[in-house]
Each structure stands twice: as C-alpha cells, then as structure tokens.
Coordinates of C-alpha atoms in Angstrom, one line a residue:
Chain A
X23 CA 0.0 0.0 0.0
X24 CA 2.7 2.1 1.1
X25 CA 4.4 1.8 -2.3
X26 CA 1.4 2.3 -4.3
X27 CA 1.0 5.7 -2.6
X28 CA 4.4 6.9 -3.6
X29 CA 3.9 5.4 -7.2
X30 CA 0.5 7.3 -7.1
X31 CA 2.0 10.5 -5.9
X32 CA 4.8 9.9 -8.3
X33 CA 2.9 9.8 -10.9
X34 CA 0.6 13.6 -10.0
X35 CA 3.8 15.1 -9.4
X36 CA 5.1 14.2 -13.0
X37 CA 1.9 15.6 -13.7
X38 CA 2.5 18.8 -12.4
X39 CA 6.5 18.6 -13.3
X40 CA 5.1 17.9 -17.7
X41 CA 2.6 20.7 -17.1
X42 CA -0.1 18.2 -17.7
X43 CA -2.4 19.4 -14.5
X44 CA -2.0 22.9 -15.0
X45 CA -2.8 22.4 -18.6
X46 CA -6.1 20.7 -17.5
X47 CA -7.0 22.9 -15.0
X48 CA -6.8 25.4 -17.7
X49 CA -9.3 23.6 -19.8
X50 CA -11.3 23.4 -16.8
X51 CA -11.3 27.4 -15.9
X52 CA -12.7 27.7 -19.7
X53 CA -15.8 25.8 -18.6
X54 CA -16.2 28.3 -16.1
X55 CA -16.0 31.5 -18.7
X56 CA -18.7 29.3 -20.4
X57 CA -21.0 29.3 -17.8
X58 CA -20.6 32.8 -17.3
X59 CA -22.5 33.4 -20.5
X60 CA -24.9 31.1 -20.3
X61 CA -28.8 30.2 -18.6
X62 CA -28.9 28.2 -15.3
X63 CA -30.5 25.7 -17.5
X64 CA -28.4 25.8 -20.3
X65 CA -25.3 24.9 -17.8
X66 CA -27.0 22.3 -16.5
X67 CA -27.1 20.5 -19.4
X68 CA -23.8 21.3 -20.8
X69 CA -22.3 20.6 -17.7
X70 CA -22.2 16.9 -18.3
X71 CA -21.0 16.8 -21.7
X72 CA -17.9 18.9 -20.5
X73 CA -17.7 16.3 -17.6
X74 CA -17.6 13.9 -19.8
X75 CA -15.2 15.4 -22.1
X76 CA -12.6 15.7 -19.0
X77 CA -12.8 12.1 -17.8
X78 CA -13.4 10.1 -21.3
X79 CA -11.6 11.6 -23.5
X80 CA -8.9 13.1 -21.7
X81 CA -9.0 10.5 -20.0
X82 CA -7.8 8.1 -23.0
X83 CA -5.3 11.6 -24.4
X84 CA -3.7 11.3 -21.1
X85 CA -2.8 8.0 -20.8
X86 CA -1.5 8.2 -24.4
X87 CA 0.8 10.8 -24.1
X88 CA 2.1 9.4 -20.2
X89 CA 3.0 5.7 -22.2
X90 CA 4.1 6.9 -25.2
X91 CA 6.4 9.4 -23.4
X92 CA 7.5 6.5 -21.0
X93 CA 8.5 4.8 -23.5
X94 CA 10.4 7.3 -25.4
X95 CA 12.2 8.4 -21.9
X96 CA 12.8 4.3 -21.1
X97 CA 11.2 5.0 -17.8
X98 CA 9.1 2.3 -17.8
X99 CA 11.5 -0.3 -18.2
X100 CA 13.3 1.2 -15.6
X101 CA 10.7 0.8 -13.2
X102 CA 10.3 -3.0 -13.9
X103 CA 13.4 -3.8 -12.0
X104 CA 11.9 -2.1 -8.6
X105 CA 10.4 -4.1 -6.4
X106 CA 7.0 -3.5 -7.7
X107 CA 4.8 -5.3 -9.5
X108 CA 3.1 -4.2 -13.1
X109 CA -0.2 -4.1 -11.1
X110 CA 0.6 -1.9 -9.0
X111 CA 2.4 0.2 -11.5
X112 CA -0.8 0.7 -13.8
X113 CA -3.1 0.9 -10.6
X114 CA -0.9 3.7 -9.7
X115 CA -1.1 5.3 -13.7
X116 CA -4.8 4.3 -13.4
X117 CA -5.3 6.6 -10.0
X118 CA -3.4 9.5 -11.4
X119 CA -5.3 10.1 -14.5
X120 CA -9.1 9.4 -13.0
X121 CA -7.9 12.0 -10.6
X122 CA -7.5 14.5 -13.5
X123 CA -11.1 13.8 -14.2
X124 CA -12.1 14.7 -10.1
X125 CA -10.2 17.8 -10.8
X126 CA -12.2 18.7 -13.5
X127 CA -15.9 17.8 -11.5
X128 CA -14.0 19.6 -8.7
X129 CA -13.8 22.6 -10.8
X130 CA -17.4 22.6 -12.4
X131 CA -19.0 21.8 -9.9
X132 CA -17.5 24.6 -8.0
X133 CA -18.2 26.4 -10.8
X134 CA -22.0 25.2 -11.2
X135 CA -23.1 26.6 -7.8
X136 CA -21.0 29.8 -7.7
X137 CA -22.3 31.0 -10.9
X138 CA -26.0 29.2 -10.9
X139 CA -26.6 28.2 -7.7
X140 CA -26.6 24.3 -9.1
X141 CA -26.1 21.5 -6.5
X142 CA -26.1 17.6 -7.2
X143 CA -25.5 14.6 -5.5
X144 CA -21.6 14.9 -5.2
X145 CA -20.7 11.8 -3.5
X146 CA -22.8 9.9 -6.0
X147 CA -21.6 12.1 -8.9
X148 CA -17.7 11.2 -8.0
X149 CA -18.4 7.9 -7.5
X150 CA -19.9 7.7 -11.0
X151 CA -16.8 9.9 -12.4
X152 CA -14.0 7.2 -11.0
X153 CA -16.7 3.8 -12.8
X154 CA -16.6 5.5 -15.7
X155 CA -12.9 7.2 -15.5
X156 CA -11.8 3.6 -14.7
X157 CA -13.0 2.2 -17.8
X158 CA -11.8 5.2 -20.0
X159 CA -8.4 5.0 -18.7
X160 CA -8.4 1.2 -19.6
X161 CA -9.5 1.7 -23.1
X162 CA -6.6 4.2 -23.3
X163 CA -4.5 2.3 -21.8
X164 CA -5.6 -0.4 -24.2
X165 CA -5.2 1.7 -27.2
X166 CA -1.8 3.3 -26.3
X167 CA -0.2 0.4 -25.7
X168 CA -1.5 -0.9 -29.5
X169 CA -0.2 2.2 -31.2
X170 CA 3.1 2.7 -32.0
X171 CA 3.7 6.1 -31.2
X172 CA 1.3 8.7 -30.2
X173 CA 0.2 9.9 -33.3
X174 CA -0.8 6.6 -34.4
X175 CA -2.2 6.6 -30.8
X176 CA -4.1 9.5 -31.9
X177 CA -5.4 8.0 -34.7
X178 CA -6.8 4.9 -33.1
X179 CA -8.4 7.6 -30.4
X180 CA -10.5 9.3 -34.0
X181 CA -11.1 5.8 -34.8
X182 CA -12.7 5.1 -31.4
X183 CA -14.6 8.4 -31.3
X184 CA -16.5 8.4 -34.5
X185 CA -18.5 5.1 -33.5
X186 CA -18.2 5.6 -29.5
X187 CA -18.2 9.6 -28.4
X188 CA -20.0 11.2 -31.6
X189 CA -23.1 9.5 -31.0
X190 CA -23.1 10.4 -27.4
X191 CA -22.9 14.1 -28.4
X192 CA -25.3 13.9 -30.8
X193 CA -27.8 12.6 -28.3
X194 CA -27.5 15.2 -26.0
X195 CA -28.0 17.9 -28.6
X196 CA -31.1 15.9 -29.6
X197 CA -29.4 14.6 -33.1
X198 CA -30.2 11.2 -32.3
X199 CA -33.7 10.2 -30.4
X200 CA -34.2 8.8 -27.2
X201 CA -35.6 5.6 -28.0
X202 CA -32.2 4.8 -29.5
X203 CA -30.5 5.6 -26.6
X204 CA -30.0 1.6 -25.4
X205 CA -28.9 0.8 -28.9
X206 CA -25.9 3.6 -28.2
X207 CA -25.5 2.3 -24.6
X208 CA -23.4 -0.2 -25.8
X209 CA -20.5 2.4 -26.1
X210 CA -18.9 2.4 -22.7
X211 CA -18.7 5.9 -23.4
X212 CA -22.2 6.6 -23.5
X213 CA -22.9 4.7 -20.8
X214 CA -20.4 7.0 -18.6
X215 CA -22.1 10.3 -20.4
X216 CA -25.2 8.4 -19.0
X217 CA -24.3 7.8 -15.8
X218 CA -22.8 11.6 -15.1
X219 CA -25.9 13.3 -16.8
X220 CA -28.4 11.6 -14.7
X221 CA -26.5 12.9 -11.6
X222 CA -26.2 16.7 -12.6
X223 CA -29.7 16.9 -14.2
X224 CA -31.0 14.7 -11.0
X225 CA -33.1 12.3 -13.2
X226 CA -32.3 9.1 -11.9
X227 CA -33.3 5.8 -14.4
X228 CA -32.1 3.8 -12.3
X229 CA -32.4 0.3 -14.6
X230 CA -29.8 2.5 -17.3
X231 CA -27.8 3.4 -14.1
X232 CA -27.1 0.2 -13.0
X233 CA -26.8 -1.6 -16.3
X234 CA -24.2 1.1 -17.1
X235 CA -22.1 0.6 -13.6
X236 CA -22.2 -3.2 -14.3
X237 CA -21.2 -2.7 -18.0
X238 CA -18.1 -0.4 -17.9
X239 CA -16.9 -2.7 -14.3
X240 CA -16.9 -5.7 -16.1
X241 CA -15.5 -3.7 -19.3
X242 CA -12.6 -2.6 -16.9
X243 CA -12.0 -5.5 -15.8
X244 CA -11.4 -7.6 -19.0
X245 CA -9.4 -4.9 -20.1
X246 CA -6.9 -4.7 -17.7
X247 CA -6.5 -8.2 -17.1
X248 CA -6.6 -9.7 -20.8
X249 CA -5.2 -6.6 -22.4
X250 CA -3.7 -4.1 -20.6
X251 CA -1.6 -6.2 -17.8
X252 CA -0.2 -8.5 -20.8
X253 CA 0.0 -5.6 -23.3
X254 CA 1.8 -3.3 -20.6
X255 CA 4.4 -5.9 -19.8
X256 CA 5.2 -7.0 -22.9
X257 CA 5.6 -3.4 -24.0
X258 CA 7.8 -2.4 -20.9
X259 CA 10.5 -5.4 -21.8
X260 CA 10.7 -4.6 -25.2
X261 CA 11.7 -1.2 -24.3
Chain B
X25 CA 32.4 -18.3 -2.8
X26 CA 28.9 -19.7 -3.9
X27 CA 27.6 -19.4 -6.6
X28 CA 25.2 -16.8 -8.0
X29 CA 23.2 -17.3 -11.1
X30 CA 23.7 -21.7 -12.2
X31 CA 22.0 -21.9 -15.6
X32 CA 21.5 -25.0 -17.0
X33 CA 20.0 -25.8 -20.7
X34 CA 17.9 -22.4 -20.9
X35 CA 15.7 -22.3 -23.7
X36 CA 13.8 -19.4 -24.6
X37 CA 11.9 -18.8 -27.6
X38 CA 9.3 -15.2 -28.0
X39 CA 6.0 -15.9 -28.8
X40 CA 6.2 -14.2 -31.9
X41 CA 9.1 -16.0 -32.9
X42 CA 9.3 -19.7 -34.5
X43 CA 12.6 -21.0 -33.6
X44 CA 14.3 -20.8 -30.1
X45 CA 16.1 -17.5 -29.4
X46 CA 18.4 -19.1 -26.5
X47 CA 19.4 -22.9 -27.8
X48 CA 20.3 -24.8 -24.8
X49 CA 22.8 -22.7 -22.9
X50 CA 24.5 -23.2 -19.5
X51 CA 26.5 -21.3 -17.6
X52 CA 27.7 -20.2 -13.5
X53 CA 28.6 -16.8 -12.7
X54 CA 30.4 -17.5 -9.3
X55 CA 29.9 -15.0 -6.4
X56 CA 32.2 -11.8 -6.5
X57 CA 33.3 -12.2 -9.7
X58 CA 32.8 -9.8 -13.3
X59 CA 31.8 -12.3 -15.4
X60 CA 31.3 -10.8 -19.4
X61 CA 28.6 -12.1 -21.9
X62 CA 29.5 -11.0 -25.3
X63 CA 28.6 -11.4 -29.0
X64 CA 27.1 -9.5 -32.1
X65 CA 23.9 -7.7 -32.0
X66 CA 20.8 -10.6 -31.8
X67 CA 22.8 -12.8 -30.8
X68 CA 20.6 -13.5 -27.4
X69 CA 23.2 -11.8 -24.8
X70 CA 20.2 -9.1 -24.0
X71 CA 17.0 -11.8 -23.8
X72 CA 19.5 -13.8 -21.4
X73 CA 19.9 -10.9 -19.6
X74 CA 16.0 -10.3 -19.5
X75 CA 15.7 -13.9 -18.3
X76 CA 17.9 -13.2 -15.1
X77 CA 16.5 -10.2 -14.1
X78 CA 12.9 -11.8 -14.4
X79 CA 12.0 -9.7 -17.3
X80 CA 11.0 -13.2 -19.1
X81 CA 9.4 -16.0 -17.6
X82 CA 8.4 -18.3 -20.1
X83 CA 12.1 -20.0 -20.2
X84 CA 12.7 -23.3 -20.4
X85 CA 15.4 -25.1 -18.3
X86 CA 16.8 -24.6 -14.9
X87 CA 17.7 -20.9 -13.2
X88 CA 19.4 -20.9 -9.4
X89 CA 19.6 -17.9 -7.9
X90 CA 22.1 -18.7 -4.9
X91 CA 20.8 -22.1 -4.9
X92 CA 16.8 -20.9 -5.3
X93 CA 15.2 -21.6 -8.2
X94 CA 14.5 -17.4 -9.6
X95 CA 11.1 -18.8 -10.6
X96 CA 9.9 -19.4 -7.2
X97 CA 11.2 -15.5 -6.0
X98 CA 9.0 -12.8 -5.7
X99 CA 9.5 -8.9 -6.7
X100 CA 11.8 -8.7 -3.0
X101 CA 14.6 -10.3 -5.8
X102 CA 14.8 -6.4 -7.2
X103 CA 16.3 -5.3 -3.4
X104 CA 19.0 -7.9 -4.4
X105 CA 19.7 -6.7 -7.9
X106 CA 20.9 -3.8 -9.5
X107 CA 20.3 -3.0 -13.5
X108 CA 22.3 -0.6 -15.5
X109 CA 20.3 -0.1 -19.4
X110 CA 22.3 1.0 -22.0
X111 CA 19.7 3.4 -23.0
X112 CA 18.5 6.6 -20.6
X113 CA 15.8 5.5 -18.3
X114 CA 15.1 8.8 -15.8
X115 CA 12.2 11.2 -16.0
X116 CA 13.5 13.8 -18.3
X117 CA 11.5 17.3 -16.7
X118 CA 12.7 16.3 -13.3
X119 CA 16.1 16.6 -11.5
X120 CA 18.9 13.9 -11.8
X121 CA 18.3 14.3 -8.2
X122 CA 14.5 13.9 -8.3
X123 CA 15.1 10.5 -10.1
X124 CA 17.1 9.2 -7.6
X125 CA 15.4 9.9 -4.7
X126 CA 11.8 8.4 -6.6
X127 CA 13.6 5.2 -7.8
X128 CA 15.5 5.0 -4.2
X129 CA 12.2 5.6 -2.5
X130 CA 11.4 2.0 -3.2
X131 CA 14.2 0.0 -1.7
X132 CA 15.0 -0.6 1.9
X133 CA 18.6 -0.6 1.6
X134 CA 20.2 2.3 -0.3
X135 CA 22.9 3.6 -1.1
X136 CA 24.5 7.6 -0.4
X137 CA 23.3 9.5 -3.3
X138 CA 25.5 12.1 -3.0
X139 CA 28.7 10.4 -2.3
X140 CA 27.9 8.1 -5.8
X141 CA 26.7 11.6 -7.7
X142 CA 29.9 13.1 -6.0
X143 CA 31.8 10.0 -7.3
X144 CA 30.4 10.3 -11.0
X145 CA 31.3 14.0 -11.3
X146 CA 27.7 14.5 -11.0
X147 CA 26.3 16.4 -7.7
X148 CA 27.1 19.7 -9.1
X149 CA 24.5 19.2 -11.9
X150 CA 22.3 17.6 -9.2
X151 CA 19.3 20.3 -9.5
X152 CA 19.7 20.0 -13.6
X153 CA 17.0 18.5 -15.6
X154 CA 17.6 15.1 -16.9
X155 CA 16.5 16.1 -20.5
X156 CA 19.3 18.9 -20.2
X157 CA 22.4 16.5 -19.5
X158 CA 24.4 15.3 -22.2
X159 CA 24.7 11.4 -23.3
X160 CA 27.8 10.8 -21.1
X161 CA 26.0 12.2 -18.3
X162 CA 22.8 10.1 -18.7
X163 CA 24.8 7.1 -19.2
X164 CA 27.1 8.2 -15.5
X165 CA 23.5 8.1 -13.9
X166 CA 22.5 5.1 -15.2
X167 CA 25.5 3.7 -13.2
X168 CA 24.3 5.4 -10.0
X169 CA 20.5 4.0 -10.7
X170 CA 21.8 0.5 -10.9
X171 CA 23.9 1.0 -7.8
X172 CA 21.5 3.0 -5.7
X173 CA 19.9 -0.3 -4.3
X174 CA 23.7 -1.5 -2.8
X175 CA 23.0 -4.6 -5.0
X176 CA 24.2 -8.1 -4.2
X177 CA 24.7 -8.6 -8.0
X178 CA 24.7 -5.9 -10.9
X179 CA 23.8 -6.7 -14.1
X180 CA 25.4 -3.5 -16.6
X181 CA 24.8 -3.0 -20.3
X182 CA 27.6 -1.5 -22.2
X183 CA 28.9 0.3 -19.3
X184 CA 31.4 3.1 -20.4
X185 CA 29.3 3.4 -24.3
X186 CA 29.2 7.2 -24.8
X187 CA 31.8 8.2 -22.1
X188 CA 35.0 9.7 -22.9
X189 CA 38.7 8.0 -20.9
X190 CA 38.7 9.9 -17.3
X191 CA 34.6 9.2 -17.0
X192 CA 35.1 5.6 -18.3
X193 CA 37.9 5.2 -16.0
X194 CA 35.6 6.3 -12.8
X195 CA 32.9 4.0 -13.6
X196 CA 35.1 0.9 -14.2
X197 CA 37.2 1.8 -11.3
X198 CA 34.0 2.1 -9.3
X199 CA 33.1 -1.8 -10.7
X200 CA 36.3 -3.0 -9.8
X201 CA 35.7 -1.7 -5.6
X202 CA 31.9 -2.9 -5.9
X203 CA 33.4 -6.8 -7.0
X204 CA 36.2 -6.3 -4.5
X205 CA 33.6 -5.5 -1.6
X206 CA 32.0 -8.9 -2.6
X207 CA 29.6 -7.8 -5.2
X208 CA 29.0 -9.8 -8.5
X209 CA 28.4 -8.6 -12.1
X210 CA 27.3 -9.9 -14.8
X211 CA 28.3 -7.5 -17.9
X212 CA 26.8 -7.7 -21.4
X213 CA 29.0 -5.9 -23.9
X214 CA 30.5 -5.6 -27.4
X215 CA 33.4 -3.1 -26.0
X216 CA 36.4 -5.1 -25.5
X217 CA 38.4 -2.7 -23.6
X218 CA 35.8 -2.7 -21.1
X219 CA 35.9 -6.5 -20.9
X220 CA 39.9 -6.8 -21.0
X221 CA 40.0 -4.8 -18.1
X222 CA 37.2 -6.0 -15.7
X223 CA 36.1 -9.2 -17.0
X224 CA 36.8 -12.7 -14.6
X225 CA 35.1 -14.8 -16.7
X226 CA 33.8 -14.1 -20.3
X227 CA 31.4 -16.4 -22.2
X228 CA 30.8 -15.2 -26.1
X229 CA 26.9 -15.9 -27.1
X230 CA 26.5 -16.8 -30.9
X231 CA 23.1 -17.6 -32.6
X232 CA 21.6 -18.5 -29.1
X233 CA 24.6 -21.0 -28.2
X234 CA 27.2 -20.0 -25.8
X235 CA 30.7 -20.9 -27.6
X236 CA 33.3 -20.6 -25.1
X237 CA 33.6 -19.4 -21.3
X238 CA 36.8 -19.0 -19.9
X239 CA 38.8 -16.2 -18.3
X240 CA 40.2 -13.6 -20.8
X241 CA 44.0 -15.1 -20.5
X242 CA 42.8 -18.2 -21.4
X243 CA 41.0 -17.0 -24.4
X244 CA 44.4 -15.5 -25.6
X245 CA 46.5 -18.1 -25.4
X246 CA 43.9 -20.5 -26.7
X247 CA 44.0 -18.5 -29.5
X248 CA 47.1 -16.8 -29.5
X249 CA 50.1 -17.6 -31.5
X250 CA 53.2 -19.1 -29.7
X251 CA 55.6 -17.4 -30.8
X252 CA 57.3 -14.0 -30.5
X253 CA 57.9 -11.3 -33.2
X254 CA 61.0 -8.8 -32.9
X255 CA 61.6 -6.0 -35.2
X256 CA 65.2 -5.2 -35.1
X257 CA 67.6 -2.5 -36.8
X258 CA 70.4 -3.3 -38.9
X259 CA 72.5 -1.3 -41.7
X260 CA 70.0 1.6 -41.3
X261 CA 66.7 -1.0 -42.0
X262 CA 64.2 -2.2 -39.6
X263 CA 64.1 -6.2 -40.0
X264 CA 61.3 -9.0 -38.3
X265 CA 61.9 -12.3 -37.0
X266 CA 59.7 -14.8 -35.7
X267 CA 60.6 -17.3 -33.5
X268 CA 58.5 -20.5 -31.6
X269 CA 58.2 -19.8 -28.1
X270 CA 58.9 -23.6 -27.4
X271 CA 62.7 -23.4 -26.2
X272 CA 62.6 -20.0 -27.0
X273 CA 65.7 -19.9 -24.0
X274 CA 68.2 -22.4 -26.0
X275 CA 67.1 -20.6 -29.3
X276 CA 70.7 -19.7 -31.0
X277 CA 69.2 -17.0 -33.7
X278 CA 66.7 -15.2 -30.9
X279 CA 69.7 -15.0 -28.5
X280 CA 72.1 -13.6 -31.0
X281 CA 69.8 -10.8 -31.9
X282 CA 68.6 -10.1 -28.5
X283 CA 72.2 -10.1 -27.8
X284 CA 73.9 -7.9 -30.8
X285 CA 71.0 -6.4 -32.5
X286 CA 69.1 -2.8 -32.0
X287 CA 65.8 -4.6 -30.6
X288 CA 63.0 -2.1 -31.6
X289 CA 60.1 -4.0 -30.2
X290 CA 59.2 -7.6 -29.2
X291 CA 56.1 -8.6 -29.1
X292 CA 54.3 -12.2 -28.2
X293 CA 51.6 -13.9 -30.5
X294 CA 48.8 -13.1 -28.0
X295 CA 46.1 -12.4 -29.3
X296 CA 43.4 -9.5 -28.7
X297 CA 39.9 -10.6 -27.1
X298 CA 39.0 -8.4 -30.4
X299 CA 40.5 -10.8 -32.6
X300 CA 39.1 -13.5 -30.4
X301 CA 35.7 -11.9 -30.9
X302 CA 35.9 -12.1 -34.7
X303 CA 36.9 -15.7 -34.8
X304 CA 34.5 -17.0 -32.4
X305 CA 31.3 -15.0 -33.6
X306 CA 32.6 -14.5 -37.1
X307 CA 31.2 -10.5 -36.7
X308 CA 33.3 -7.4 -37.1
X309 CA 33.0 -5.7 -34.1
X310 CA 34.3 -2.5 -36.0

C-alpha cells in the first residue's frame, strides 16, 4: 500500500513537473468563462457533456501521451526492476489520470453553484466519475499500448470516437432520439455520459444506471486483465 | 564463494518467434566475480539478460539464484539486484536528483546518493533536468541508478558506451571496488576494452549458443600464436623475425639478436579478445 502511494504520488507530481495538471486545470477554468455566458439551464445541461469530455476523452489523451512518453524516456522499463509489481504500476497510472477527471468535476462543480446556484448529489456524482474514469483510462491504456507512437495513438483515439463519443454528443444535442439511446449504450462511453448526466440533471433511471455501472466494471476488468496487464508488460521489456 | 546465477539448458523462444532465441545454454557466474557475456547484436546476450533479471518468464530449463530456483522468488529479488540499461531511463522534466530519490524511494537498503553523484562528477549538476544533461551524463546516472539499491549482483549493459577515458575510467574503477567488496556482475557488452579490463570470466553468445567461457587469459592463449615477433635495426633497415616460443631460451638466432642487434620491439603472439571476438562470432566488431 505504502508503495502504491508513492507510485500514485509519483505519478501527479510528474503531472505537475510535464505541465499536464496545469494544462487541465486550464481547460477546466474555460468551462467556467462558459458558464458565465450562459442560462442556469443551459449549464446544466452542458455541464455533463464537458464532464464527460474531461474524464473520457482526456482520460484516453492522457494516458497516451504518459506511455508513449514513457516509452520514449525508457522510464518504464526502468521501473520493472523495482520491487514492484506491473499491477501496482498501472493501478498507480490508473489513480493518477481518473484523478484528473475529479479535478475537473472539482472545478465545475464549483463552478455550477458559484455561478447558478446548481447542486447535485456529489458523492454519488464522484463515485460515477471514478466507474466510468476507470473504464476510459483502460481503453486508453488499451489503445496506447496498440499504437506505436502517439500519433498513431491519436489516430486509433478518432477511430474510437467516430462510433463511440459522436453519438453520445449527438444525443445530447437531440441529433439522435431517445428511443435509440440503449442501442448507443453499448459504447462504454455513453454509458459513462449516461451515468454523469443523470447525476447533474437529477433524473435518476435507475435500470440504465445500473446496467451502465455493471457494463463499464466488467469492461474494466477484462481490459486490464486480458489486455492491458499483458499488453503493458510485454511493452515495458521490449523497451 | 557460492555461486550466484547456475544456468542449466535455458531455452527461450518469444511468442512471436518460430525458432528458439536461446538454444540450450548453460553457464555459472560465481559470487564476487565480473563475469562478461559478449557477442554481435541478436545474438541473445540481452534476452538472457532479461531472463535473469525476471524480465522473461516463459524460459525453459533450470535458473538458481544462490541455490533458489528465480522462478519461485518474488518482486523482494529487485532489493537484491541492480540493472544498469544501455539506454537513458530517468524522468527527463525532473532533476537527476528527483530521479534518484523516486527510484531510491522503493528499496530498503540504499545507497549515499550524494557520495555516488559526488563519485560520477555529477552532484554539481544535481538540480539540472535530466532532459538537459548530455549522453555521457545520462549514461554516468544510469551507473548510479543501478547501484543505488547497494545490490548483491549488478547486471550493466555497455557500461562506459558514450563516455569519454577519465569518466570511463571512474565507472570501471567504481566496478572493480563494488566486486572487491563482494559484489557480483554480470556484464553484457561488445566493447572489448571494457571486458579486458574488468572481465573474470567471459562467455561469447552466438546464434543463441554460448561458444566458449573462460577467463580472458585463457582466451588469448587458446587463441594466440606461440611465438614471438622482434623488429630489429640493422645497416640503417628495420628487420622482423619470428621465433617458436617452445625453447625459446636455447634458441641460438633469438639470442644472438637479443644479444647484438638494435631490438626495436618484441612482441608475443597473443592475441586481442578483439581478434578473439571475430573468430569465435565470425562479426566485425568494428
């Protein structure tokens, strides 16, 4: 345990030290000029897209540019000879990027109430943000580590998007209907859009809530044990 | 002296692979002692290293670790070891410092920082980005990663590649104390300098086979020439003459021109661990 904290807090202060946390607390300050100009109900239903934004997708960006840096720097293979083990390495990685996406709920939420008096349930709401950052940083994870470098990385990301994340924001601007919406629930993405929404707009279905939760778990899971563990190691040794 | 790594008909093969990368080798590296794997790029001197230091499991054959089988060890067998890669492995935005102190933060035994930055030439720069040093530097901190665990055995990767003689110098002399305070290292190289001058024990890894092990002086006069060349000066010209070292003592033409001849140089049929290199592996190391 002891070691996974200092890998964890290892692993935010490289993200201070790359100007990776500053730049996302940035992004996150824009949010709050958007709100600004905007209706109370207006920012409550952006809110979640941006949300969503911070721990999907920059979610999966993050944990691209960490590995593929890694790898260029070799630091990855150095830390294969401490006494560690991979699991506790990519917990560690895992830990540091969700908690980019708790910055950013941090942030807008914050932001939410100052500006529009908007509350939620926070607990539940961070809660939801670490299930569904979990499973985003696994699928970035799982597409860093099958990219060669990070602009292929980035590639694979657009190639994920298109059938995954466009849909979801084309649901909530009303593109796509909401009797299609558990045909698109079967991108983990949507389901994490789903599962933050129904927290800031305090509509709770909670048959979608739970089948989401159970979805992007066991979506995790697979992931980092079939994929990401193997991929990670493999990757690490061949340097 | 026990002994540290006994290898015994390793096998190793990648998945993606289709024939066996390592064919069968086996090998000791004894306690306290410098012991050299060499031989031309792909030739399986790195994936054997890989297998020691756990990188790669799915070997086949027999690995002791001071008489434990390295399968059966947990992750407590990095506090024993120390690794030195070839290639820069620190955290480029943060301080040489910085690095240390996160990799050292892991171990329970470790070593002075400063006095092995001090040693290296390297403490003044201690508060200077990684990504700022030059290649020597990287590779002098490398050395001080490896070492920063006071590891029973350390396993170095061309060593002195990319330093210039007085830094080179340093880190071999600092090898030489760590194996005469008991330490044991097991060197992977193609620089034969580095190998003449540290190496116990070399073994020279071709196609996945090991062809010989034996200790450097052996090497040489295994494949040495017996005999001993002298250029000498007479009427103005510089002559050669080669003599068998068999009976070299009761040779009548060596003793006359040792005796009334301008000896310019003698030299023995010894060979280099170069040449050596290039006969065993067939590769040009140059």
């Amino acid at each position: 345990m002891n070691y996974l904290l200092k890998l964890t807090s290892g692993e935010i202060n490289r993200l201070i030290k790359y100007k990776i946390l500053p730049v996302s607390l940035i992004t996150s300050f824009l949010w709050i000029i958007i709100f600004l100009f905007i209706s109370k109900e207006d920012a409550r239903n952006i809110a979640p897209l941006l949300i969503f934004i911070d721990v999907s997708m920059m979610s999966i960006l993050l944990i691209g540019a960490t590995l593929h840096l890694e790898k260029q720097e070799g630091t990855i293979k150095s830390m294969m000879v401490l006494p560690l083990s991979v699991g506790q390495i990519l917990v560690a990685k895992a830990f540091a990027s969700i908690l980019l996406g708790i910055e950013s709920v941090i942030v807008t939420s914050l932001a939410l109430y100052l500006i529009h008096g908007i509350t939620f349930n926070y607990l539940l709401l961070l809660l939801f943000v670490f299930i569904a950052g979990g499973a985003h940083v696994a699928i970035g994870f799982f597409l860093a580590l099958s990219s060669k470098d990070f602009s292929s990385m980035l590639g694979l990301l657009m190639a994920y998007m298109f059938p995954f994340a466009i849909p979801t924001i084309l649901f909530t601007f009303g593109v796509i209907e909401k009797k299609y919406e558990w045909f698109i629930m079967i991108s983990p993405s949507h389901s994490a859009s789903n599962l933050i929404t129904s927290v800031v707009i305090n509509e709770y279905d909670w048959t979608k809530i739970i089948a989401s939760n159970i979805y992007l778990l066991i979506l995790a899971s697979l992931l980092f044990v079939f994929t990401v563990y193997p991929k990670f190691k493999d990757n690490a040794i061949r340097g | 002296m026990s002994i540290a790594f006994s290898v015994e008909n390793l096998y190793f093969k990648y998945p993606t692979s289709k024939t066996d990368i390592i064919k069968g080798i086996s090998f000791d590296v004894q306690e306290g002692e410098i012991f050299g794997l060499l031989g031309p790029s792909g030739a399986g001197k790195s994936t054997t290293q890989k297998i020691l230091i756990k990188l790669l499991e799915d070997y086949s054959g027999s690995i002791k670790y001071f008489g434990k089988d390295l399968k059966a060890i947990d992750k407590s067998f990095y506090e024993e070891i120390g690794v030195g890669f070839e290639m820069p492995v620190h955290f480029s935005k943060m301080t040489a410092l910085e690095n240390m102190k996160f990799f050292a933060g892991f171990y329970k035994n470790t070593a002075n920082i400063q006095e092995l930055m001090e040693r290296v030439g390297l403490w003044e720069f201690k508060d200077v980005k990684v990504g700022e040093y030059s290649k020597g530097m990287k590779v002098r901190l490398n050395f001080v990663r490896a070492i920063l665990n006071q590891p029973r055995v350390l396993f170095i990767d061309e060593v002195t590649n990319g330093l210039d003689p007085k830094n080179a110098r340093t880190i071999k002399d600092m090898i030489a104390e760590y194996r005469a305070n008991g330490g044991t290292v097991f060197l992977t190289t193609h620089l034969m300098n580095d190998v003449e001058q540290l190496c116990d024990r070399v073994a020279f890894c071709v196609n996945g086979n090991l062809q010989e092990i034996s200790t450097p002086r052996d090497l040489k006069l295994k494949y040495g020439k017996r005999e001993v060349k002298i250029e000498y000066r007479e009427n103005g010209v510089t002559n050669n003459a080669l003599f068998p070292l068999e009976k070299i003592g009761s040779n009548n033409d060596f003793q006359n021109i040792i005796k009334n001849k301008e000896i310019e140089t003698i030299h023995s049929g010894e060979t280099s661990l170069e040449d050596i290199f290039i006969i065993v592996t067939g590769v040009d190391i140059k």
